[in-house]
Amino acid sequence: MSVATVSDLLRSKLGELTPAGREIAREILTDYPRAGLETAARLAARAGVSAPTVTRFAIFLGFEGYLEFQDQLRSELGERSKSALEQFPLDTPEPSSGAVQLAADAAVLAGQVSASLDAVPGALIEDAVQMLSTPGRSVHLLGGRFSHMVAQYLQTHLQLLRPGAFLVSSNELDRASTLRDMKRGDIVVAYDFRRYTPETVEFGKAARKRGAKIILVTDPWLSPLSTDASIVLPCSVASPSAFDALSPTMALTEVLISGLVRHSGAAGRASLSAVEAILSSNADHDVDIRYI
């Protein structure tokens, strides 16, 4: 059987499952993918069902049985750890015209953006927007080697629309201080993609223990932080090159920003106006650096 990921399949089928099937799915998604790699008997015990029910669950999802279901999960584990070097072509591709290559690459990227956004339930986006708009709750954003740029992009917009939006420092002492000051109900937005960033996962888990709510933007194979997240937003990373694409993630971030602008209303406009006024005032007092 060919599926994008088991987690995608489970989420798409939740409404069709029996109560016992939903319990199995929740157990797998809560501890993904480890729970699904346990024996049928152990997974059944976790979900409070019988081992034959686990087998029927796998068959209902379209697999020949629980073993094929586990084979799919094992193949995902390999995808989760793939590096750019492993995806780099060994052979030099045949050269093509710039126009042909542009059209081919654009089709891949546009298709992945569209597929990623189509796969995210609108209610989940609304939940994320409402959480990020919660008055009196600080928002802390972080990402990995490349995805930190998207985290910073969202943080830059958030700080214009509301107070209390902070980019998490990469400095270990700064992170410890941020966690110390974090209050129950504060929000962490983490961008984490394969091969996943241990520091991001550790920060998110520590924040969760302090009562923070986690919004996780990740890939289809799901960051280890997904088990601690209140909201998980998976994005495709399929790319025409050896490097994972962030264009679907950026598109999703733009959707969040659009929702935040609509949700913030007059308060958001007042916040933006105050920032603009300060910037204009500073510009009026600029000093000519030629005389310093």
mmCIF file of C-alpha atoms in Angstrom:
data_model
loop_
_atom_site.group_PDB
_atom_site.id
_atom_site.type_symbol
_atom_site.label_atom_id
_atom_site.label_comp_id
_atom_site.label_asym_id
_atom_site.label_seq_id
_atom_site.Cartn_x
_atom_site.Cartn_y
_atom_site.Cartn_z
ATOM 1 C CA MET A 1 0.000 0.000 0.000
ATOM 2 C CA SER A 2 1.238 3.511 -0.809
ATOM 3 C CA VAL A 3 0.459 6.398 1.588
ATOM 4 C CA ALA A 4 2.096 9.731 2.352
ATOM 5 C CA THR A 5 2.632 8.911 6.029
ATOM 6 C CA VAL A 6 0.765 6.774 8.527
ATOM 7 C CA SER A 7 0.123 9.862 10.671
ATOM 8 C CA ASP A 8 -1.585 11.593 7.713
ATOM 9 C CA LEU A 9 -3.651 8.480 7.062
ATOM 10 C CA LEU A 10 -4.723 8.189 10.703
ATOM 11 C CA ARG A 11 -5.814 11.818 10.896
ATOM 12 C CA SER A 12 -7.780 11.542 7.664
ATOM 13 C CA LYS A 13 -9.562 8.373 8.869
ATOM 14 C CA LEU A 14 -10.317 9.361 12.473
ATOM 15 C CA GLY A 15 -13.940 10.154 11.715
ATOM 16 C CA GLU A 16 -14.471 6.750 10.092
ATOM 17 C CA LEU A 17 -12.966 4.630 12.860
ATOM 18 C CA THR A 18 -14.863 2.689 15.508
ATOM 19 C CA PRO A 19 -14.406 3.838 19.129
ATOM 20 C CA ALA A 20 -11.810 1.078 19.587
ATOM 21 C CA GLY A 21 -10.063 2.130 16.390
ATOM 22 C CA ARG A 22 -9.935 5.738 17.542
ATOM 23 C CA GLU A 23 -8.294 4.645 20.796
ATOM 24 C CA ILE A 24 -5.623 2.766 18.819
ATOM 25 C CA ALA A 25 -5.074 5.756 16.531
ATOM 26 C CA ARG A 26 -4.756 8.135 19.481
ATOM 27 C CA GLU A 27 -2.184 5.872 21.134
ATOM 28 C CA ILE A 28 -0.111 5.762 17.943
ATOM 29 C CA LEU A 29 -0.322 9.514 17.333
ATOM 30 C CA THR A 30 0.503 10.291 20.972
ATOM 31 C CA ASP A 31 3.739 8.308 20.776
ATOM 32 C CA TYR A 32 4.475 8.388 17.049
ATOM 33 C CA PRO A 33 5.855 6.241 15.502
ATOM 34 C CA ARG A 34 7.158 4.199 18.446
ATOM 35 C CA ALA A 35 3.764 2.966 19.642
ATOM 36 C CA GLY A 36 2.982 1.518 16.219
ATOM 37 C CA LEU A 37 6.242 -0.449 16.214
ATOM 38 C CA GLU A 38 5.312 -2.368 19.354
ATOM 39 C CA THR A 39 3.742 -5.817 19.133
ATOM 40 C CA ALA A 40 0.031 -5.988 18.468
ATOM 41 C CA ALA A 41 -0.482 -7.263 22.016
ATOM 42 C CA ARG A 42 1.390 -4.349 23.616
ATOM 43 C CA LEU A 43 -0.326 -1.733 21.468
ATOM 44 C CA ALA A 44 -3.670 -3.382 22.268
ATOM 45 C CA ALA A 45 -2.919 -3.181 26.001
ATOM 46 C CA ARG A 46 -2.067 0.516 25.702
ATOM 47 C CA ALA A 47 -5.313 1.239 23.849
ATOM 48 C CA GLY A 48 -7.476 -1.019 26.030
ATOM 49 C CA VAL A 49 -8.497 -3.290 23.157
ATOM 50 C CA SER A 50 -7.678 -6.807 21.983
ATOM 51 C CA ALA A 51 -4.797 -7.827 19.713
ATOM 52 C CA PRO A 52 -7.181 -9.010 16.941
ATOM 53 C CA THR A 53 -8.750 -5.515 17.044
ATOM 54 C CA VAL A 54 -5.331 -4.028 16.287
ATOM 55 C CA THR A 55 -5.001 -6.331 13.271
ATOM 56 C CA ARG A 56 -8.482 -5.406 12.018
ATOM 57 C CA PHE A 57 -7.552 -1.744 12.526
ATOM 58 C CA ALA A 58 -4.531 -2.102 10.217
ATOM 59 C CA ILE A 59 -6.634 -3.908 7.588
ATOM 60 C CA PHE A 60 -9.303 -1.201 7.722
ATOM 61 C CA LEU A 61 -6.594 1.374 6.965
ATOM 62 C CA GLY A 62 -5.777 -0.527 3.772
ATOM 63 C CA PHE A 63 -2.812 -2.656 4.856
ATOM 64 C CA GLU A 64 -2.697 -6.419 4.442
ATOM 65 C CA GLY A 65 -2.144 -6.738 8.161
ATOM 66 C CA TYR A 66 -0.339 -5.300 11.152
ATOM 67 C CA LEU A 67 3.059 -6.376 9.834
ATOM 68 C CA GLU A 68 2.644 -4.349 6.634
ATOM 69 C CA PHE A 69 1.456 -1.441 8.761
ATOM 70 C CA GLN A 70 4.704 -1.678 10.746
ATOM 71 C CA ASP A 71 6.764 -1.962 7.547
ATOM 72 C CA GLN A 72 5.340 1.400 6.470
ATOM 73 C CA LEU A 73 6.342 2.944 9.799
ATOM 74 C CA ARG A 74 9.882 1.546 9.481
ATOM 75 C CA SER A 75 10.236 3.030 6.016
ATOM 76 C CA GLU A 76 9.193 6.395 7.472
ATOM 77 C CA LEU A 77 11.961 6.125 10.060
ATOM 78 C CA GLY A 78 14.456 6.005 7.198
ATOM 79 C CA GLU A 79 12.899 9.096 5.610
ATOM 80 C CA ARG A 80 13.047 10.991 8.910
ATOM 81 C CA SER A 81 16.821 10.764 9.031
ATOM 82 C CA LYS A 82 17.622 11.520 5.372
ATOM 83 C CA SER A 83 20.196 14.247 4.817
ATOM 84 C CA ALA A 84 20.716 16.501 1.809
ATOM 85 C CA LEU A 85 23.852 14.517 0.998
ATOM 86 C CA GLU A 86 21.858 11.280 0.827
ATOM 87 C CA GLN A 87 19.409 12.939 -1.557
ATOM 88 C CA PHE A 88 22.077 14.519 -3.718
ATOM 89 C CA PRO A 89 22.090 12.914 -7.211
ATOM 90 C CA LEU A 90 25.088 10.681 -7.908
ATOM 91 C CA ASP A 91 24.894 11.273 -11.643
ATOM 92 C CA THR A 92 24.988 14.656 -13.352
ATOM 93 C CA PRO A 93 21.525 15.227 -14.877
ATOM 94 C CA GLU A 94 21.121 16.014 -18.531
ATOM 95 C CA PRO A 95 21.150 19.794 -19.049
ATOM 96 C CA SER A 96 17.859 21.413 -19.986
ATOM 97 C CA SER A 97 16.848 24.891 -21.016
ATOM 98 C CA GLY A 98 16.268 27.434 -18.289
ATOM 99 C CA ALA A 99 12.620 27.773 -19.247
ATOM 100 C CA VAL A 100 12.003 24.023 -19.086
ATOM 101 C CA GLN A 101 13.770 23.703 -15.733
ATOM 102 C CA LEU A 102 11.915 26.693 -14.311
ATOM 103 C CA ALA A 103 8.568 25.245 -15.331
ATOM 104 C CA ALA A 104 9.412 21.832 -13.878
ATOM 105 C CA ASP A 105 10.672 23.204 -10.561
ATOM 106 C CA ALA A 106 7.753 25.625 -10.270
ATOM 107 C CA ALA A 107 5.299 22.777 -10.816
ATOM 108 C CA VAL A 108 6.872 20.727 -8.008
ATOM 109 C CA LEU A 109 6.954 23.596 -5.533
ATOM 110 C CA ALA A 110 3.486 24.927 -6.345
ATOM 111 C CA GLY A 111 2.068 21.425 -6.121
ATOM 112 C CA GLN A 112 3.600 20.827 -2.704
ATOM 113 C CA VAL A 113 2.396 24.195 -1.375
ATOM 114 C CA SER A 114 -1.130 23.443 -2.553
ATOM 115 C CA ALA A 115 -1.099 19.866 -1.201
ATOM 116 C CA SER A 116 0.218 20.967 2.194
ATOM 117 C CA LEU A 117 -2.385 23.683 2.654
ATOM 118 C CA ASP A 118 -5.195 21.425 1.437
ATOM 119 C CA ALA A 119 -4.206 18.798 4.024
ATOM 120 C CA VAL A 120 -4.425 21.161 7.015
ATOM 121 C CA PRO A 121 -7.929 21.392 8.524
ATOM 122 C CA GLY A 122 -9.153 24.974 8.614
ATOM 123 C CA ALA A 123 -10.251 24.475 12.225
ATOM 124 C CA LEU A 124 -6.670 23.681 13.193
ATOM 125 C CA ILE A 125 -5.438 26.940 11.646
ATOM 126 C CA GLU A 126 -8.149 28.838 13.496
ATOM 127 C CA ASP A 127 -7.130 27.152 16.763
ATOM 128 C CA ALA A 128 -3.511 28.192 16.190
ATOM 129 C CA VAL A 129 -4.497 31.778 15.366
ATOM 130 C CA GLN A 130 -6.666 32.042 18.479
ATOM 131 C CA MET A 131 -3.908 30.607 20.644
ATOM 132 C CA LEU A 132 -1.361 33.057 19.249
ATOM 133 C CA SER A 133 -3.799 35.908 19.856
ATOM 134 C CA THR A 134 -4.434 35.083 23.526
ATOM 135 C CA PRO A 135 -4.037 38.322 25.529
ATOM 136 C CA GLY A 136 -1.500 38.272 28.326
ATOM 137 C CA ARG A 137 0.302 35.172 27.071
ATOM 138 C CA SER A 138 3.846 35.445 25.789
ATOM 139 C CA VAL A 139 4.773 33.707 22.545
ATOM 140 C CA HIS A 140 8.254 32.219 22.120
ATOM 141 C CA LEU A 141 9.380 31.112 18.654
ATOM 142 C CA LEU A 142 12.313 28.959 17.559
ATOM 143 C CA GLY A 143 13.502 26.762 14.719
ATOM 144 C CA GLY A 144 16.415 24.780 13.394
ATOM 145 C CA ARG A 145 19.309 25.339 11.002
ATOM 146 C CA PHE A 146 17.109 26.660 8.191
ATOM 147 C CA SER A 147 13.660 26.833 9.742
ATOM 148 C CA HIS A 148 14.728 29.428 12.331
ATOM 149 C CA MET A 149 14.412 31.958 9.490
ATOM 150 C CA VAL A 150 10.715 31.146 9.165
ATOM 151 C CA ALA A 151 10.307 31.330 12.958
ATOM 152 C CA GLN A 152 11.887 34.780 12.894
ATOM 153 C CA TYR A 153 9.620 35.830 10.018
ATOM 154 C CA LEU A 154 6.522 34.911 12.030
ATOM 155 C CA GLN A 155 7.924 36.540 15.185
ATOM 156 C CA THR A 156 8.609 39.782 13.306
ATOM 157 C CA HIS A 157 4.956 39.985 12.260
ATOM 158 C CA LEU A 158 3.657 38.939 15.667
ATOM 159 C CA GLN A 159 5.579 41.662 17.465
ATOM 160 C CA LEU A 160 3.928 44.245 15.209
ATOM 161 C CA LEU A 161 0.446 42.957 16.029
ATOM 162 C CA ARG A 162 0.757 42.225 19.748
ATOM 163 C CA PRO A 163 3.119 42.558 22.708
ATOM 164 C CA GLY A 164 5.071 39.642 24.110
ATOM 165 C CA ALA A 165 6.378 37.866 20.984
ATOM 166 C CA PHE A 166 9.977 36.721 21.401
ATOM 167 C CA LEU A 167 12.527 34.842 19.318
ATOM 168 C CA VAL A 168 14.228 32.190 21.450
ATOM 169 C CA SER A 169 17.981 32.700 21.593
ATOM 170 C CA SER A 170 20.365 29.927 20.552
ATOM 171 C CA ASN A 171 22.454 30.710 23.651
ATOM 172 C CA GLU A 172 22.094 28.010 26.298
ATOM 173 C CA LEU A 173 22.008 30.478 29.218
ATOM 174 C CA ASP A 174 19.426 32.665 27.488
ATOM 175 C CA ARG A 175 17.230 29.630 26.858
ATOM 176 C CA ALA A 176 17.454 28.603 30.503
ATOM 177 C CA SER A 177 16.425 32.110 31.566
ATOM 178 C CA THR A 178 13.520 32.090 29.117
ATOM 179 C CA LEU A 179 12.277 28.804 30.555
ATOM 180 C CA ARG A 180 12.676 30.120 34.101
ATOM 181 C CA ASP A 181 10.450 33.117 33.313
ATOM 182 C CA MET A 182 7.891 31.170 31.306
ATOM 183 C CA LYS A 183 4.372 31.155 32.745
ATOM 184 C CA ARG A 184 1.674 28.528 32.534
ATOM 185 C CA GLY A 185 -0.336 29.114 29.385
ATOM 186 C CA ASP A 186 2.481 30.810 27.489
ATOM 187 C CA ILE A 187 2.921 29.608 23.921
ATOM 188 C CA VAL A 188 5.893 28.103 22.112
ATOM 189 C CA VAL A 189 5.930 27.947 18.312
ATOM 190 C CA ALA A 190 8.557 25.436 17.204
ATOM 191 C CA TYR A 191 9.625 24.750 13.623
ATOM 192 C CA ASP A 192 11.361 21.355 13.523
ATOM 193 C CA PHE A 193 12.163 19.306 10.432
ATOM 194 C CA ARG A 194 14.138 16.188 9.652
ATOM 195 C CA ARG A 195 16.773 15.428 10.925
ATOM 196 C CA TYR A 196 15.283 17.356 13.818
ATOM 197 C CA THR A 197 17.107 19.650 16.200
ATOM 198 C CA PRO A 198 17.684 18.206 19.691
ATOM 199 C CA GLU A 199 17.853 21.686 21.235
ATOM 200 C CA THR A 200 14.452 22.585 19.775
ATOM 201 C CA VAL A 201 12.887 19.360 21.024
ATOM 202 C CA GLU A 202 14.453 19.743 24.479
ATOM 203 C CA PHE A 203 13.297 23.365 24.789
ATOM 204 C CA GLY A 204 9.764 22.456 23.725
ATOM 205 C CA LYS A 205 9.525 19.554 26.154
ATOM 206 C CA ALA A 206 10.889 21.679 29.005
ATOM 207 C CA ALA A 207 8.397 24.434 28.179
ATOM 208 C CA ARG A 208 5.552 21.918 28.139
ATOM 209 C CA LYS A 209 6.524 20.753 31.631
ATOM 210 C CA ARG A 210 6.228 24.364 32.787
ATOM 211 C CA GLY A 211 2.686 24.549 31.462
ATOM 212 C CA ALA A 212 3.320 26.137 28.066
ATOM 213 C CA LYS A 213 1.277 25.198 25.024
ATOM 214 C CA ILE A 214 3.176 24.054 21.948
ATOM 215 C CA ILE A 215 2.362 24.792 18.315
ATOM 216 C CA LEU A 216 4.607 22.585 16.191
ATOM 217 C CA VAL A 217 5.263 23.108 12.488
ATOM 218 C CA THR A 218 7.013 20.015 11.181
ATOM 219 C CA ASP A 219 7.364 17.603 8.270
ATOM 220 C CA PRO A 220 5.109 14.647 7.361
ATOM 221 C CA TRP A 221 7.216 12.287 9.508
ATOM 222 C CA LEU A 222 6.693 14.430 12.614
ATOM 223 C CA SER A 223 9.298 15.826 14.976
ATOM 224 C CA PRO A 224 9.739 13.991 18.299
ATOM 225 C CA LEU A 225 8.196 17.113 19.840
ATOM 226 C CA SER A 226 4.842 16.201 18.282
ATOM 227 C CA THR A 227 3.909 14.103 21.329
ATOM 228 C CA ASP A 228 4.027 17.264 23.489
ATOM 229 C CA ALA A 229 2.339 19.649 21.055
ATOM 230 C CA SER A 230 -1.213 20.947 21.413
ATOM 231 C CA ILE A 231 -1.328 21.720 17.686
ATOM 232 C CA VAL A 232 0.711 19.925 15.011
ATOM 233 C CA LEU A 233 0.911 21.445 11.525
ATOM 234 C CA PRO A 234 2.710 19.102 9.105
ATOM 235 C CA CYS A 235 4.133 20.529 5.871
ATOM 236 C CA SER A 236 5.584 18.830 2.832
ATOM 237 C CA VAL A 237 9.327 19.202 2.287
ATOM 238 C CA ALA A 238 9.380 17.683 -1.203
ATOM 239 C CA SER A 239 11.720 19.644 -3.432
ATOM 240 C CA PRO A 240 13.160 19.632 -6.946
ATOM 241 C CA SER A 241 16.643 19.777 -5.381
ATOM 242 C CA ALA A 242 18.576 17.713 -2.846
ATOM 243 C CA PHE A 243 17.565 20.125 -0.095
ATOM 244 C CA ASP A 244 14.199 19.975 1.650
ATOM 245 C CA ALA A 245 11.896 22.802 0.578
ATOM 246 C CA LEU A 246 10.528 25.338 3.042
ATOM 247 C CA SER A 247 8.118 26.915 0.557
ATOM 248 C CA PRO A 248 5.092 24.970 1.909
ATOM 249 C CA THR A 249 6.109 25.964 5.442
ATOM 250 C CA MET A 250 6.424 29.602 4.440
ATOM 251 C CA ALA A 251 3.007 29.449 2.770
ATOM 252 C CA LEU A 252 1.484 27.996 5.932
ATOM 253 C CA THR A 253 3.157 30.755 7.959
ATOM 254 C CA GLU A 254 1.654 33.373 5.642
ATOM 255 C CA VAL A 255 -1.770 31.809 6.249
ATOM 256 C CA LEU A 256 -1.205 32.133 10.005
ATOM 257 C CA ILE A 257 -0.155 35.777 9.601
ATOM 258 C CA SER A 258 -3.243 36.487 7.503
ATOM 259 C CA GLY A 259 -5.410 34.960 10.210
ATOM 260 C CA LEU A 260 -3.635 36.942 12.917
ATOM 261 C CA VAL A 261 -4.235 40.216 11.074
ATOM 262 C CA ARG A 262 -7.949 39.460 10.748
ATOM 263 C CA HIS A 263 -8.231 38.254 14.327
ATOM 264 C CA SER A 264 -6.325 41.164 15.883
ATOM 265 C CA GLY A 265 -8.713 43.765 14.491
ATOM 266 C CA ALA A 266 -8.557 47.221 16.091
ATOM 267 C CA ALA A 267 -6.034 46.091 18.719
ATOM 268 C CA GLY A 268 -3.660 44.882 16.025
ATOM 269 C CA ARG A 269 -4.040 48.096 14.080
ATOM 270 C CA ALA A 270 -3.344 50.152 17.226
ATOM 271 C CA SER A 271 -0.257 48.061 17.972
ATOM 272 C CA LEU A 272 1.082 48.483 14.442
ATOM 273 C CA SER A 273 0.303 52.197 14.522
ATOM 274 C CA ALA A 274 2.245 52.617 17.776
ATOM 275 C CA VAL A 275 5.286 50.862 16.319
ATOM 276 C CA GLU A 276 5.136 52.965 13.157
ATOM 277 C CA ALA A 277 4.916 56.152 15.234
ATOM 278 C CA ILE A 278 8.027 55.197 17.203
ATOM 279 C CA LEU A 279 9.913 54.365 14.020
ATOM 280 C CA SER A 280 8.910 57.700 12.483
ATOM 281 C CA SER A 281 10.014 59.543 15.615
ATOM 282 C CA ASN A 282 13.375 57.812 15.552
ATOM 283 C CA ALA A 283 13.825 58.667 11.887
ATOM 284 C CA ASP A 284 13.215 62.344 12.688
ATOM 285 C CA HIS A 285 16.127 62.276 15.149
ATOM 286 C CA ASP A 286 18.630 60.355 13.015
ATOM 287 C CA VAL A 287 22.184 61.627 13.362
ATOM 288 C CA ASP A 288 24.362 62.034 10.300
ATOM 289 C CA ILE A 289 27.050 59.413 10.915
ATOM 290 C CA ARG A 290 29.546 61.424 8.822
ATOM 291 C CA TYR A 291 29.998 63.705 11.844
ATOM 292 C CA ILE A 292 30.481 60.980 14.449
#
